[in-house]
mmCIF file of C-alpha atoms in Angstrom:
data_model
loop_
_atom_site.group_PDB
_atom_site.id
_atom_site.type_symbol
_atom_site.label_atom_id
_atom_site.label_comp_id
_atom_site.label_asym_id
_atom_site.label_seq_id
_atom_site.Cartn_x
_atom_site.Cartn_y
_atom_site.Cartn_z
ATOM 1 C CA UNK A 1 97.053 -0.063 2.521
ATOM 2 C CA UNK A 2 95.123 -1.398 5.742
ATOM 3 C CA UNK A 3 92.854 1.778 5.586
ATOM 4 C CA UNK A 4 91.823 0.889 1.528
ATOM 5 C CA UNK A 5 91.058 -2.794 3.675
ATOM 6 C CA UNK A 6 88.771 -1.170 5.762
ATOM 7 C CA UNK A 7 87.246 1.063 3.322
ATOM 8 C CA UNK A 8 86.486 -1.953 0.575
ATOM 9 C CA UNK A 9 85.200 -3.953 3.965
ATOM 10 C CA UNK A 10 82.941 -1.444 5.086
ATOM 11 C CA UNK A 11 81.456 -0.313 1.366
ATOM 12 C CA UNK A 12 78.865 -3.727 1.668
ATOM 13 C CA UNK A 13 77.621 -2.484 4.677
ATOM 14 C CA UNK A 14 77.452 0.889 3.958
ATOM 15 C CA UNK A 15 75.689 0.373 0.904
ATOM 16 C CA UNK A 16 72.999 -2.165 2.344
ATOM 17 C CA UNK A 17 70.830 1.090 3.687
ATOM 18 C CA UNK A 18 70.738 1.558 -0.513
ATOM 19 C CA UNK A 19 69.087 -1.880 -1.324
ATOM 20 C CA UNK A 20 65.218 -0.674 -1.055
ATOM 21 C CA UNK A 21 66.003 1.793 -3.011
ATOM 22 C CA UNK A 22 67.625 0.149 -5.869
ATOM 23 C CA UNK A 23 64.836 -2.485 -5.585
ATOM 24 C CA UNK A 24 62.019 -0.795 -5.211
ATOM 25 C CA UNK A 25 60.379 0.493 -1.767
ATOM 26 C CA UNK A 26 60.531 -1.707 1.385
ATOM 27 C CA UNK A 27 56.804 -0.654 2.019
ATOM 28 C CA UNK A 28 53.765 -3.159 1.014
ATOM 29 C CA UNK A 29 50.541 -1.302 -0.044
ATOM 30 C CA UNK A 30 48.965 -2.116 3.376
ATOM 31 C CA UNK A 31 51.702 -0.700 4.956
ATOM 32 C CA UNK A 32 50.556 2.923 3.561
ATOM 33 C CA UNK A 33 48.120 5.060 5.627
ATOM 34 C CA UNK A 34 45.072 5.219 2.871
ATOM 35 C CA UNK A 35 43.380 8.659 2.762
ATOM 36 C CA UNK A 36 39.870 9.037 4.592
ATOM 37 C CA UNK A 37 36.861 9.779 1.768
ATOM 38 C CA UNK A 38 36.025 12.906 1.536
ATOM 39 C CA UNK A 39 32.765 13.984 2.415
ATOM 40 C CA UNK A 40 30.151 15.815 0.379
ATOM 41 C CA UNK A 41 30.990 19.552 0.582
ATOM 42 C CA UNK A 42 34.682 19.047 0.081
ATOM 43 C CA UNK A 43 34.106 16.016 -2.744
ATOM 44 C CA UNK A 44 31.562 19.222 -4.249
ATOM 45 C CA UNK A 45 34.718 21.243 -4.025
ATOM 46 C CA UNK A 46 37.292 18.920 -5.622
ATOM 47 C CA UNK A 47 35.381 18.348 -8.801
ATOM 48 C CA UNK A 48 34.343 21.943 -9.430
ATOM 49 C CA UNK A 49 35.543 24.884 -10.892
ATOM 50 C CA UNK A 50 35.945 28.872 -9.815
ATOM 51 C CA UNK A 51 31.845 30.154 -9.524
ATOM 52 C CA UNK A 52 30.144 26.847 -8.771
ATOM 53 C CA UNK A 53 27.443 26.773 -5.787
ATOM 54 C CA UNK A 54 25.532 24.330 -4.458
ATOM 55 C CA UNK A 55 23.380 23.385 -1.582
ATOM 56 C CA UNK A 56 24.600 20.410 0.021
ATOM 57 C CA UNK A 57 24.010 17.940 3.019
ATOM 58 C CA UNK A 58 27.332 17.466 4.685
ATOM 59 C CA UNK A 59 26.992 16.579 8.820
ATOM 60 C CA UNK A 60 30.577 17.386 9.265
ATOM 61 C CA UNK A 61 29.265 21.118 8.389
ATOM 62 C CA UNK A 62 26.141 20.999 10.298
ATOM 63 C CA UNK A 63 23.531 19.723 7.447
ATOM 64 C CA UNK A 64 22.181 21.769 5.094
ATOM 65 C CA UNK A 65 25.162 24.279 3.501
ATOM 66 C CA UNK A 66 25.296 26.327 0.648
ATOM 67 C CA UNK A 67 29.194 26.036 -1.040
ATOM 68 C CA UNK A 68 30.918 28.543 -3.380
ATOM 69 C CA UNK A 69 33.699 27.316 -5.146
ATOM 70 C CA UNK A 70 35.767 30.626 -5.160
ATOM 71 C CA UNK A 71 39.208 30.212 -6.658
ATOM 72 C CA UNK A 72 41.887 28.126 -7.552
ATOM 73 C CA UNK A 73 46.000 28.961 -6.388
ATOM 74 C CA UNK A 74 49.378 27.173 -6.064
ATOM 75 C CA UNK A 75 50.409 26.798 -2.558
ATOM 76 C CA UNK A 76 53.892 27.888 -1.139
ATOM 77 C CA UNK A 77 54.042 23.797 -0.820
ATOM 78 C CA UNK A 78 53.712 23.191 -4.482
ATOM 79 C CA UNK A 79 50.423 22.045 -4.079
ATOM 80 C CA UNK A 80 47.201 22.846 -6.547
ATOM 81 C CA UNK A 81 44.719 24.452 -4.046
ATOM 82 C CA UNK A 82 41.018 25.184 -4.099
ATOM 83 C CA UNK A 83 39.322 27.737 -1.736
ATOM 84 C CA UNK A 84 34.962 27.790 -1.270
ATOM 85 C CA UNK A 85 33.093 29.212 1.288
ATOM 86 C CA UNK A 86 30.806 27.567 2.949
ATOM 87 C CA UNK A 87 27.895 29.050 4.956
ATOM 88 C CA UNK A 88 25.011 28.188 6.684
ATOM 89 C CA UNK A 89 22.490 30.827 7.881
ATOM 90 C CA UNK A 90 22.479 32.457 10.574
ATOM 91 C CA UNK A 91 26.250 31.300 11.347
ATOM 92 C CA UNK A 92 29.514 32.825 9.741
ATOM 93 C CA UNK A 93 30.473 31.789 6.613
ATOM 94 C CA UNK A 94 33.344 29.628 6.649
ATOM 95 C CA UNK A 95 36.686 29.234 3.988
ATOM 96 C CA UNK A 96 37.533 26.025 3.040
ATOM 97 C CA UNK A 97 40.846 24.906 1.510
ATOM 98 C CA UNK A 98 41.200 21.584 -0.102
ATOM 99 C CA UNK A 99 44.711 20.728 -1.206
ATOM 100 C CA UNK A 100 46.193 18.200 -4.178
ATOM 101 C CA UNK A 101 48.810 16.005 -3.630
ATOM 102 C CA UNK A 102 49.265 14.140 -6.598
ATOM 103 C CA UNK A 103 45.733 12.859 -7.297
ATOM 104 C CA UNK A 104 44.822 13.187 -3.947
ATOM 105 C CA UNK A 105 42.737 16.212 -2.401
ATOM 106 C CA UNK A 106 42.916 16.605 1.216
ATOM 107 C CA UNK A 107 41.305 19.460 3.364
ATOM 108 C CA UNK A 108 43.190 21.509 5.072
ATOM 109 C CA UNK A 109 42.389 22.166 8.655
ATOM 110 C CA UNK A 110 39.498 24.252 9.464
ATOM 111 C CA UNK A 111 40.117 27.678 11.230
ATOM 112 C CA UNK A 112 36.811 27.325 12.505
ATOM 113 C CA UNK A 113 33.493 24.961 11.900
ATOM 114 C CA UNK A 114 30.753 23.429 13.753
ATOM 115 C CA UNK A 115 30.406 24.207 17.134
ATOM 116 C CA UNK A 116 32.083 27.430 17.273
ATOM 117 C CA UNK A 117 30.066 30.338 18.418
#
């Protein structure tokens, strides 16, 4: 009998870890991390299909870069992917991976960019 005490005592505290999530998250929209804008070669990406190219201005990539949207796949993570390369003469040409969460691309990082010889 005293344990069925304890156990009907403790069941309100127990259960107070529950209450954000039976009303709704704790977390305020300014309390969530917004996503930085993408910039223009990986917004080119996002918004095109398999076989589109383009010649864009992106500093993050150097300046002037031509892009190749080259396929489309489902990550391991569950995640709708995008692959392009990205090149800019007389460097390597570069892979890019941008990644959907929800409605939200993100790249993913970069193997190698700008800088690297």
């Amino acid at each position: 009998m005293r344990t069925l005490q304890v156990l009907i005592l403790m069941l309100p505290l127990m259960l107070t870890g529950c209450l954000p999530h039976i009303f709704g998250s704790a977390a305020t929209h300014s309390d969530v991390p917004m996503p930085a804008p993408l910039s223009p070669v990986p917004a080119f990406i996002s918004v095109n299909s398999t076989g589109a190219q383009a010649s864009i201005e992106d500093e993050d990539f150097g300046g002037l870069v031509d892009v190749s949207v080259e396929g489309e796949f489902h990550s391991a993570a569950g995640r709708d992917c995008k692959r392009a390369v990205v090149s800019k003469p007389p460097h390597e040409s570069e892979i890019v991976v941008l990644c959907r969460q929800d409605d939200i691309w993100e790249m993913m990082p970069r193997v190698w960019g700008r800088g690297v010889q």
